[in-house]
Amino acid sequence: MGRFSTITAGLLSLLAALATANGARQDSDALQDRPISSIHVEGLDRVPEQKVLNNIRSKVGQPYDPSTDQSDISRLTRLGDFASIDIVAELEPDGTVSLTYIFREERLLAAVSVVGNRKINDGALLGPTGLRRGSPRDDFLIQRGRREMVELYRTKGYFLAEVSIDMEELERNDVLIYEVIEGPRVRVRAIEFAGATAYPAKELAAEIETTTWFPFLRRGEVDQDQLAGDVSSLHKYYSDRGWIDVRVDREIEISPSQRDAKVVFLIEEGRRYTVEEITASAVGGSPLEVFSATQLAAIMTIKVGDVFRQDLVNRSVEAIEDGYGVMGYLDASVSIHPIRRGTSTGLSLIVEVREGEQADVGLVSITGNTLTKDKIIRTQVGFRPGRRFDAREIERTKERIMGTGLFGDAKVSVQDPDPDHPKTRDVVVEIKEKNTGSINFGVGIGSDSGVLGNISLTQNNFDLFDVPETFGEFIKGRSFRGAGQRFAINFQPGNEIFAYDISLTEPRIFGTPYALGGSAGYFQRDYHGYTEKRSSIGAVLSRRLGDVWYGSLRVDGAKVKLTNLDADEPVDILEDAGPETLMSLGVVLTRTTIDRMSRPTRGSRMQLNVANWGLLGGDRSFNRASVDYTTYLALDRDFLGRTTTLRLDAQVGNIFGGSAPTYERFYLGGRTLRGFEFRTVSPKGYDTAGNLTDKPVGGTFMVFLGAQYQQPLLGELLDGVVFIDSGTVNDDPGFDQYRMSFGVGVRVYIPQLGPTPLAFDLAFPVMKQEGDEKQLFSFSADLPF
């Protein structure tokens, strides 16, 4: 009976509550549109009443609207000052409505502190939380602050750090205390790949970012987010190579001292899948119209019988889309889906193609160029109106435009078809011009050149015929610009070298693909025992021959004089004192596949140089031929993308068919053959008395062979090198008087000084000749060519 009475009472209470709520809602609705006669505020202690009134929409004299109550509650809640808010609307005897806002204020933090922390100060821990004395107590922010502290400790290597909250003090006195147990710094000392049999640990280690600790170079800290990314990377590495069922996880083993950790990646490789069948169709299963399934299979990079590899699938998609793009199908899209074949390890590749419509080139518009002439840009555009579209030209055109160095950005976009001409698509080339002129000041120092200053004025978008109409136009840089010509003036004063020159190059003479350049200058160099002074003028006609070849024809004239000669200089040098006039005609062929000029990682460069002196006149007649070859091999790539390279160099040169002056002969030494003094690897001359001196006079045959291993040491700042240099200079072809040295060095990359590193090398001769002068230390800016 008692139990039945309890249930009955509960039901009656619930019904009464529902009736009251429903009545209140009905009463509230019944008060709508009645004028508000008064607004009251209750429960405020620390929050000013005016702050509340400034944030509510209800006003005395306005019609009452229950929906305004809800918006007022939302707005006041966002202030963060209140734990609860209620609004009571009552009908007054005169028919108006009085509103009462009832608040329960949020509790404030009386104090906020951190205890137990030694490695990270209070400011670094509490600053990101935004919590301080007087802040409203917000349990969400308090817990988030605890998690952020734990994460901060883990980024510093304290993987075992714990942070807790003194809840008793918080509840009783509103005092927030974070209690920290830092623990020791945990470093990764070992990484294992358990279950990996298909690939060696070194190969898998290249796919992850977690590394073992190494003093000063690698922090080797345990980072859970990084480990999660490593698991994904390993999973992708396997699945992209046919191991579709692979499963990867990781676990961390902490040493008893809690200072060292071993990261173990758990790998279940599963089975490796191969491609057993390739089928192709248009989207929806309809037949293909442009290519057959057999033709698409031939275009694809991945073939029947190959191990399934996602990278080959991606390249196959690109190859098929390129095939369609070459024929003008700009909107063609391809997807390839691997399908398992029962329980076997064979896969079917389903190729689906949306072929689209074929298109011809319409109008080609160029926008964004305010200074550069349209024709300079159009020479780089591969589209011709009326011709069939080649989708590959979209990226090629952009690359050629950016390759001019005249623009900050370029965008090539194909427009939607015109309804009146659906098979014609216009092209818009949008370019962003940049400042192509500069005035540079610098000072350099090298073991071969001494201290050398540089003052240069360059303009890579020069226009010789854009004469300013006013002086203001010239000052603002609105003249002598826009034709893509390259103009430069250089002045180089130094303690051993003094030089200046001026040059101008037209990259497309008379609208042809040939470049024509001219230069004039003066060069003075102090050697041991004499000074060389040279005035020169020259012209070069050049052109690119395909993608990797470049050819040029040079005509040069020079007047050379040797002054300040010591009396004991060799006879060969005394006889070349001059002044003499030299005229040369030369051909240069260059082939390069180097991936980049700064920090090359792969590719090769070969240059053949053949020149004749005397055919065009002058005081001397001889020929000189040389071949230079350099190749870069990428040996390793670390998790930061830095590449370890091996550079191989070979040079051979020969002078024949006449008598070359000493200042046009071959020399090695200094930076050209490290370990030996500058220009001292050379035949020595005889003085006027017929005695052999130790002074070089140059040779007519030169050979050099070298190898250099370069490995990153400290981020992007410092690389280390190990090298072997060898070579000789003689009067006859052969390997007589051969020298060899080995050494070590560093390359320092300073972004503020440009992409060229500073090179510092120590070299030790291991094969030398009598009378050779050693130079153990050498330094300079290290240009790749």
XYZ file of N, CA and C in Angstrom, residues 287-489:
609
model
N 30.340 2.269 -74.163
C 31.636 2.023 -74.840
C 32.454 3.310 -74.974
N 33.772 3.131 -75.038
C 34.678 4.255 -75.271
C 34.632 4.646 -76.741
N 34.803 5.944 -77.043
C 34.757 6.433 -78.413
C 36.129 6.862 -78.935
N 36.989 7.418 -78.084
C 38.264 7.970 -78.545
C 39.349 6.901 -78.557
N 39.545 6.234 -77.435
C 40.530 5.151 -77.325
C 39.808 3.854 -77.018
N 40.389 2.758 -77.427
C 39.871 1.446 -77.044
C 40.472 1.050 -75.709
N 39.898 0.021 -75.100
C 40.424 -0.469 -73.833
C 41.859 -0.955 -73.998
N 42.176 -1.546 -75.144
C 43.546 -2.019 -75.391
C 44.515 -0.853 -75.474
N 44.098 0.227 -76.139
C 44.968 1.408 -76.254
C 45.202 2.052 -74.892
N 44.157 2.113 -74.061
C 44.328 2.692 -72.728
C 45.276 1.843 -71.894
N 45.166 0.528 -72.002
C 46.067 -0.352 -71.248
C 47.508 -0.147 -71.680
N 47.713 0.149 -72.972
C 49.071 0.400 -73.451
C 49.609 1.728 -72.944
N 48.724 2.715 -72.781
C 49.145 4.026 -72.280
C 49.504 3.968 -70.805
N 48.812 3.108 -70.057
C 48.974 3.065 -68.603
C 50.382 2.651 -68.203
N 50.830 3.184 -67.081
C 52.146 2.839 -66.547
C 52.132 1.473 -65.883
N 51.042 1.139 -65.216
C 50.921 -0.155 -64.569
C 50.351 -1.159 -65.569
N 50.906 -2.374 -65.574
C 50.538 -3.378 -66.560
C 50.035 -4.645 -65.869
N 49.378 -5.484 -66.661
C 48.966 -6.804 -66.161
C 50.211 -7.588 -65.766
N 50.184 -8.170 -64.580
C 51.320 -8.914 -64.058
C 52.173 -8.113 -63.088
N 51.991 -6.775 -63.083
C 52.759 -5.938 -62.153
C 52.208 -6.058 -60.741
N 53.087 -5.863 -59.772
C 52.629 -5.696 -58.391
C 51.812 -4.418 -58.301
N 50.691 -4.467 -57.612
C 49.855 -3.275 -57.498
C 50.594 -2.186 -56.716
N 50.731 -1.029 -57.333
C 51.366 0.123 -56.691
C 50.520 1.352 -56.970
N 50.175 2.062 -55.904
C 49.306 3.217 -56.057
C 49.975 4.329 -56.854
N 51.305 4.477 -56.699
C 51.962 5.539 -57.458
C 51.893 5.264 -58.957
N 51.982 3.983 -59.347
C 51.845 3.649 -60.761
C 50.411 3.864 -61.244
N 49.458 3.620 -60.366
C 48.060 3.893 -60.716
C 47.869 5.386 -60.943
N 48.418 6.205 -60.047
C 48.285 7.658 -60.200
C 48.946 8.138 -61.487
N 50.117 7.582 -61.783
C 50.792 7.972 -63.025
C 50.023 7.485 -64.247
N 49.340 6.365 -64.121
C 48.512 5.873 -65.217
C 47.343 6.807 -65.475
N 46.736 7.301 -64.395
C 45.647 8.279 -64.549
C 46.153 9.510 -65.290
N 47.334 10.004 -64.893
C 47.897 11.185 -65.553
C 48.213 10.897 -67.016
N 48.741 9.699 -67.303
C 49.094 9.355 -68.680
C 47.860 9.304 -69.571
N 46.774 8.718 -69.062
C 45.545 8.641 -69.862
C 44.972 10.036 -70.081
N 44.928 10.842 -69.004
C 44.400 12.200 -69.151
C 45.271 13.024 -70.105
N 46.594 12.817 -70.066
C 47.479 13.496 -71.021
C 47.180 13.048 -72.445
N 46.922 11.742 -72.610
C 46.596 11.240 -73.940
C 45.356 11.897 -74.508
N 44.336 12.033 -73.673
C 43.132 12.745 -74.112
C 43.420 14.230 -74.318
N 44.221 14.813 -73.403
C 44.509 16.243 -73.488
C 45.252 16.618 -74.747
N 46.183 15.752 -75.207
C 46.931 16.021 -76.440
C 45.984 16.134 -77.626
N 44.881 15.411 -77.582
C 43.932 15.403 -78.691
C 42.819 16.443 -78.515
N 42.942 17.282 -77.461
C 41.992 18.375 -77.308
C 40.825 18.088 -76.398
N 40.827 16.941 -75.713
C 39.756 16.630 -74.771
C 40.140 17.191 -73.408
N 39.828 18.477 -73.197
C 40.306 19.180 -72.007
C 39.607 18.730 -70.740
N 38.371 18.286 -70.863
C 37.590 17.955 -69.664
C 37.600 16.461 -69.359
N 38.441 15.715 -70.045
C 38.499 14.278 -69.786
C 38.957 14.009 -68.354
N 38.286 13.092 -67.688
C 38.663 12.700 -66.326
C 38.692 11.181 -66.239
N 39.631 10.690 -65.440
C 39.874 9.247 -65.363
C 39.914 8.821 -63.912
N 39.340 7.690 -63.613
C 39.471 7.075 -62.289
C 39.740 5.591 -62.470
N 40.601 5.060 -61.597
C 40.969 3.640 -61.659
C 40.665 3.017 -60.305
N 39.871 1.935 -60.323
C 39.442 1.292 -59.078
C 39.987 -0.129 -59.014
N 40.751 -0.480 -57.943
C 41.198 -1.874 -57.787
C 40.093 -2.719 -57.152
N 39.818 -3.877 -57.734
C 38.783 -4.781 -57.237
C 39.423 -6.138 -56.974
N 39.204 -6.676 -55.760
C 39.738 -8.001 -55.440
C 39.024 -9.070 -56.255
N 39.778 -10.113 -56.608
C 39.232 -11.235 -57.367
C 39.136 -12.453 -56.452
N 38.012 -12.557 -55.753
C 37.793 -13.688 -54.861
C 38.787 -13.689 -53.723
N 39.320 -14.869 -53.421
C 40.265 -15.007 -52.311
C 41.712 -15.009 -52.785
N 41.922 -14.813 -54.080
C 43.286 -14.829 -54.604
C 43.957 -13.476 -54.334
N 45.217 -13.405 -54.712
C 45.956 -12.151 -54.551
C 45.971 -11.352 -55.848
N 45.040 -11.650 -56.733
C 44.939 -10.912 -57.987
C 43.923 -9.788 -57.884
N 44.184 -8.718 -58.607
C 43.297 -7.558 -58.628
C 42.858 -7.279 -60.053
N 41.630 -6.794 -60.182
C 41.145 -6.249 -61.446
C 41.156 -4.733 -61.329
N 41.733 -4.073 -62.326
C 41.710 -2.620 -62.360
C 40.616 -2.176 -63.321
N 39.662 -1.436 -62.776
C 38.545 -0.934 -63.567
C 38.829 0.524 -63.899
N 39.001 0.816 -65.191
C 39.291 2.174 -65.643
C 37.998 2.801 -66.138
N 37.597 3.911 -65.509
C 36.407 4.641 -65.930
C 36.826 6.002 -66.476
N 36.311 6.329 -67.663
C 36.716 7.560 -68.341
C 35.490 8.399 -68.678
N 35.569 9.668 -68.326
C 34.592 10.640 -68.818
C 35.315 11.448 -69.908
N 34.997 11.145 -71.172
C 35.796 11.668 -72.271
C 35.565 13.148 -72.549
N 34.360 13.619 -72.454
C 34.087 15.026 -72.733
C 34.117 15.323 -74.214
N 34.259 16.622 -74.532
C 34.234 17.066 -75.915
C 35.590 17.593 -76.350
N 35.882 17.417 -77.640
C 37.121 17.918 -78.219
C 37.003 19.424 -78.454
N 38.130 20.143 -78.314
C 38.076 21.600 -78.438
C 39.264 22.127 -79.226
N 39.021 23.277 -79.901
C 40.072 24.015 -80.592
C 40.367 25.298 -79.823
N 41.538 25.868 -80.067
C 41.942 27.097 -79.387
C 41.206 28.281 -80.003
N 40.606 29.094 -79.149
C 39.953 30.324 -79.598
C 40.888 31.512 -79.428
N 40.380 32.565 -78.812
C 41.187 33.753 -78.577
C 42.127 33.528 -77.402
N 43.337 34.066 -77.497
C 44.307 34.021 -76.404
C 44.486 35.443 -75.891
N 44.001 35.691 -74.687
C 44.052 37.029 -74.103
C 45.105 37.080 -73.010
N 45.770 38.221 -72.896
C 46.791 38.431 -71.874
C 46.378 39.622 -71.035
N 46.356 39.430 -69.720
C 45.956 40.498 -68.809
C 46.987 40.634 -67.695
N 46.992 41.809 -67.070
C 47.840 42.031 -65.907
C 49.147 42.716 -66.202
N 49.515 42.834 -67.484
C 50.801 43.466 -67.832
C 50.583 44.950 -68.118
N 51.103 45.777 -67.262
C 51.009 47.225 -67.455
C 52.276 47.801 -68.065
N 53.417 47.100 -67.904
C 54.685 47.581 -68.452
C 55.218 46.661 -69.549
N 55.114 45.378 -69.347
C 55.681 44.418 -70.289
C 54.816 44.323 -71.548
N 55.455 44.367 -72.696
C 54.738 44.283 -73.957
C 54.133 42.903 -74.151
N 52.943 42.887 -74.803
C 52.250 41.625 -75.048
C 53.123 40.624 -75.787
N 53.897 41.099 -76.767
C 54.661 40.174 -77.593
C 55.717 39.426 -76.789
N 56.197 40.035 -75.707
C 57.185 39.354 -74.861
C 56.549 38.149 -74.194
N 55.285 38.286 -73.816
C 54.581 37.185 -73.154
C 54.101 36.168 -74.183
N 53.620 36.650 -75.340
C 53.077 35.736 -76.349
C 54.134 34.787 -76.903
N 55.386 35.204 -76.885
C 56.436 34.303 -77.361
C 56.576 33.073 -76.468
N 56.073 33.162 -75.250
C 56.158 32.033 -74.332
C 54.874 31.205 -74.309
N 53.842 31.679 -75.026
C 52.550 30.988 -75.044
C 52.539 29.979 -76.180
N 52.215 28.725 -75.869
C 52.241 27.663 -76.875
C 50.938 27.444 -77.606
N 49.901 28.236 -77.313
C 48.607 28.060 -77.967
C 48.529 28.923 -79.227
N 47.923 28.380 -80.293
C 47.714 29.120 -81.512
C 46.231 29.043 -81.894
N 45.554 30.200 -82.021
C 44.117 30.193 -82.344
C 43.817 29.365 -83.590
N 42.743 28.583 -83.499
C 42.312 27.759 -84.616
C 42.886 26.363 -84.609
N 43.956 26.139 -83.833
C 44.554 24.817 -83.780
C 43.900 23.970 -82.691
N 44.109 22.665 -82.809
C 43.578 21.743 -81.811
C 44.274 21.975 -80.471
N 43.523 21.928 -79.391
C 44.087 22.137 -78.046
C 45.034 21.008 -77.672
N 46.106 21.357 -76.993
C 46.998 20.385 -76.346
C 47.031 20.774 -74.864
N 46.383 19.986 -74.033
C 46.233 20.344 -72.622
C 47.574 20.476 -71.905
N 48.609 19.804 -72.409
C 49.909 19.897 -71.761
C 50.477 21.308 -71.830
N 50.038 22.079 -72.836
C 50.557 23.425 -73.002
C 50.114 24.370 -71.885
N 49.093 24.019 -71.144
C 48.636 24.883 -70.046
C 49.759 25.038 -69.026
N 50.332 23.914 -68.590
C 51.409 23.978 -67.606
C 52.718 24.414 -68.255
N 52.965 23.985 -69.481
C 54.200 24.374 -70.154
C 54.272 25.878 -70.363
N 53.158 26.473 -70.773
C 53.137 27.922 -70.973
C 53.426 28.655 -69.677
N 52.824 28.198 -68.589
C 53.082 28.829 -67.294
C 54.554 28.709 -66.917
N 55.138 27.535 -67.135
C 56.548 27.335 -66.789
C 57.453 28.237 -67.621
N 57.143 28.378 -68.914
C 57.978 29.233 -69.752
C 57.867 30.696 -69.347
N 56.657 31.143 -69.018
C 56.475 32.535 -68.590
C 57.237 32.797 -67.300
N 57.115 31.876 -66.334
C 57.830 32.062 -65.068
C 59.330 31.918 -65.262
N 59.735 31.120 -66.257
C 61.154 30.933 -66.516
C 61.852 32.175 -67.030
N 61.093 33.164 -67.532
C 61.718 34.407 -67.978
C 62.256 35.224 -66.810
N 61.725 34.983 -65.602
C 62.156 35.737 -64.436
C 61.585 37.135 -64.369
N 60.615 37.450 -65.249
C 60.070 38.809 -65.310
C 58.803 38.978 -64.478
N 58.214 37.869 -64.028
C 56.894 37.949 -63.420
C 56.866 37.241 -62.063
N 56.024 37.787 -61.170
C 55.889 37.191 -59.856
C 54.953 36.011 -59.846
N 53.995 35.974 -60.779
C 53.051 34.864 -60.832
C 52.437 34.838 -62.226
N 51.969 33.675 -62.624
C 51.305 33.519 -63.918
C 50.224 32.455 -63.767
N 49.098 32.711 -64.393
C 47.984 31.768 -64.350
C 47.447 31.615 -65.760
N 47.322 30.371 -66.211
C 46.793 30.072 -67.542
C 45.490 29.302 -67.356
N 44.393 29.873 -67.805
C 43.094 29.233 -67.598
C 42.338 29.133 -68.912
N 41.700 27.984 -69.109
C 40.870 27.742 -70.287
C 39.432 28.078 -69.924
N 38.805 28.903 -70.743
C 37.450 29.357 -70.461
C 36.410 28.299 -70.850
N 35.228 28.428 -70.253
C 34.126 27.541 -70.608
C 33.734 27.767 -72.068
N 33.211 26.743 -72.727
C 32.857 26.908 -74.143
C 31.751 27.924 -74.345
N 31.823 28.619 -75.444
C 30.784 29.578 -75.852
C 29.611 28.791 -76.416
N 28.390 29.043 -75.943
C 27.229 28.295 -76.468
C 27.104 28.380 -77.984
N 27.536 29.523 -78.568
C 27.443 29.671 -80.019
C 28.545 28.913 -80.753
N 29.666 28.668 -80.032
C 30.787 27.923 -80.621
C 31.283 26.908 -79.590
N 30.553 25.843 -79.369
C 30.866 24.913 -78.260
C 32.196 24.192 -78.394
N 32.757 24.114 -79.585
C 34.013 23.395 -79.761
C 35.225 24.316 -79.754
N 35.024 25.577 -79.408
C 36.131 26.532 -79.334
C 36.258 27.036 -77.906
N 37.456 27.014 -77.358
C 37.687 27.440 -75.973
C 38.743 28.535 -75.968
N 38.404 29.659 -75.377
C 39.355 30.762 -75.255
C 40.329 30.504 -74.111
N 41.467 31.175 -74.183
C 42.500 31.046 -73.152
C 42.797 32.436 -72.601
N 42.881 32.525 -71.284
C 43.246 33.772 -70.620
C 44.546 33.543 -69.853
N 45.542 34.369 -70.164
C 46.827 34.318 -69.475
C 46.895 35.529 -68.549
N 46.877 35.255 -67.242
C 46.939 36.332 -66.252
C 48.330 36.343 -65.640
N 48.980 37.479 -65.708
C 50.329 37.564 -65.150
C 50.373 38.677 -64.107
N 51.293 38.533 -63.210
C 51.528 39.538 -62.182
C 52.971 40.009 -62.308
N 53.148 41.264 -62.670
C 54.491 41.793 -62.868
C 55.184 42.013 -61.523
N 56.486 41.982 -61.576
C 57.269 42.222 -60.374
C 58.392 43.196 -60.701
N 59.048 43.669 -59.676
C 60.180 44.570 -59.870
C 61.353 43.766 -60.418
N 61.759 44.091 -61.630
C 62.831 43.336 -62.288
C 64.163 44.076 -62.260
N 64.208 45.214 -61.625
C 65.454 45.968 -61.532
C 65.975 45.985 -60.112
N 67.280 46.112 -59.981
C 67.858 46.142 -58.641
C 69.214 46.820 -58.671
N 69.556 47.418 -57.545
C 70.894 47.951 -57.316
C 71.456 47.191 -56.121
N 72.588 46.537 -56.323
C 73.151 45.671 -55.290
C 74.528 46.160 -54.864
N 74.768 46.020 -53.563
C 76.071 46.343 -52.992
C 76.518 45.132 -52.178
N 77.771 44.765 -52.309
C 78.251 43.624 -51.544
C 79.765 43.588 -51.463
N 80.226 42.777 -50.523
C 81.654 42.564 -50.347
C 81.879 41.066 -50.199
N 82.832 40.532 -50.945
C 83.157 39.119 -50.844
C 84.637 38.932 -50.577
N 84.965 37.732 -50.126
C 86.362 37.404 -49.866
C 86.562 35.943 -50.214
N 87.663 35.660 -50.865
C 87.978 34.289 -51.246
C 89.471 34.070 -51.243
N 89.857 32.822 -51.052
C 91.291 32.534 -51.004
C 91.949 32.725 -52.364
N 91.196 32.683 -53.466
C 91.767 32.881 -54.795
C 91.668 34.325 -55.270
N 90.682 35.063 -54.789
C 90.412 36.394 -55.346
C 90.658 37.529 -54.374
N 90.946 37.228 -53.118
C 91.140 38.281 -52.135
C 89.822 38.940 -51.766
N 89.914 40.200 -51.308
C 88.715 40.959 -50.944
C 88.193 41.645 -52.203
N 86.890 41.447 -52.464
C 86.313 41.965 -53.699
C 84.962 42.592 -53.410
N 84.817 43.875 -53.742
C 83.538 44.544 -53.607
C 82.717 44.378 -54.871
N 81.434 44.680 -54.771
C 80.562 44.577 -55.942
C 79.458 45.620 -55.856
N 79.332 46.415 -56.887
C 78.237 47.357 -57.047
C 77.638 47.071 -58.418
N 76.359 46.732 -58.462
C 75.766 46.351 -59.744
C 74.384 46.961 -59.900
N 74.073 47.302 -61.124
C 72.742 47.776 -61.512
C 72.235 46.823 -62.586
N 71.088 46.191 -62.349
C 70.538 45.250 -63.317
C 69.077 45.567 -63.579
N 68.650 45.314 -64.805
C 67.240 45.429 -65.191
C 66.968 44.305 -66.187
N 66.154 43.330 -65.764
C 65.881 42.155 -66.583
C 64.698 42.328 -67.517
N 64.042 43.481 -67.453
C 62.925 43.774 -68.353
C 63.179 45.124 -69.012
N 64.361 45.260 -69.586
C 64.820 46.531 -70.145
C 64.232 46.744 -71.541
N 64.093 48.016 -71.925
C 63.672 48.381 -73.277
C 64.524 49.552 -73.732
N 65.478 49.260 -74.604
C 66.432 50.276 -75.036
C 65.747 51.454 -75.726
N 64.599 51.213 -76.364
C 63.969 52.248 -77.164
C 62.796 52.925 -76.450
N 62.556 52.578 -75.197
C 61.485 53.228 -74.430
C 62.055 54.463 -73.738
N 62.322 55.483 -74.533
C 62.935 56.711 -74.025
C 61.896 57.502 -73.235
N 62.233 57.988 -72.020
C 61.245 58.731 -71.224
C 60.877 60.058 -71.891
N 59.590 60.401 -71.796
C 59.130 61.681 -72.325
C 59.333 62.803 -71.326
N 59.354 62.449 -70.041
C 59.599 63.444 -69.002
C 60.609 62.890 -68.011
N 61.240 63.775 -67.257
C 62.197 63.338 -66.246
C 61.483 62.569 -65.140
N 60.265 62.969 -64.812
C 59.498 62.263 -63.770
C 59.199 60.833 -64.150
N 58.947 60.572 -65.442
C 58.710 59.216 -65.904
C 59.945 58.353 -65.698
N 61.111 58.950 -65.901
C 62.364 58.216 -65.703
C 62.582 57.909 -64.226
N 62.331 58.905 -63.365
C 62.537 58.729 -61.927
C 61.624 57.649 -61.377
N 60.383 57.571 -61.857
C 59.407 56.608 -61.347
C 59.588 55.208 -61.942
N 60.588 55.035 -62.808
C 60.832 53.722 -63.387
C 59.822 53.323 -64.431
N 59.187 54.296 -65.083
C 58.185 54.013 -66.108
C 58.784 54.045 -67.511
N 60.079 54.132 -67.623
C 60.730 54.156 -68.932
C 61.833 53.101 -68.967
N 62.336 52.853 -70.179
C 63.368 51.835 -70.397
C 62.951 50.479 -69.820
N 61.652 50.160 -69.903
C 61.160 48.887 -69.367
C 60.097 48.306 -70.288
N 60.040 46.961 -70.318
C 58.926 46.292 -70.968
C 59.263 45.421 -72.147
N 60.511 45.434 -72.643
C 60.848 44.654 -73.834
C 61.552 43.343 -73.498
N 61.750 43.043 -72.227
C 62.369 41.780 -71.843
C 63.859 41.718 -72.065
N 64.484 42.834 -72.400
C 65.937 42.853 -72.579
C 66.624 42.822 -71.218
N 67.850 42.301 -71.191
C 68.605 42.207 -69.938
C 69.776 43.183 -69.997
N 69.775 44.120 -69.078
C 70.795 45.164 -69.030
C 71.486 45.103 -67.675
N 72.829 45.219 -67.679
C 73.563 45.144 -66.412
C 74.824 45.991 -66.487
N 75.115 46.641 -65.369
C 76.377 47.344 -65.172
C 76.970 46.825 -63.874
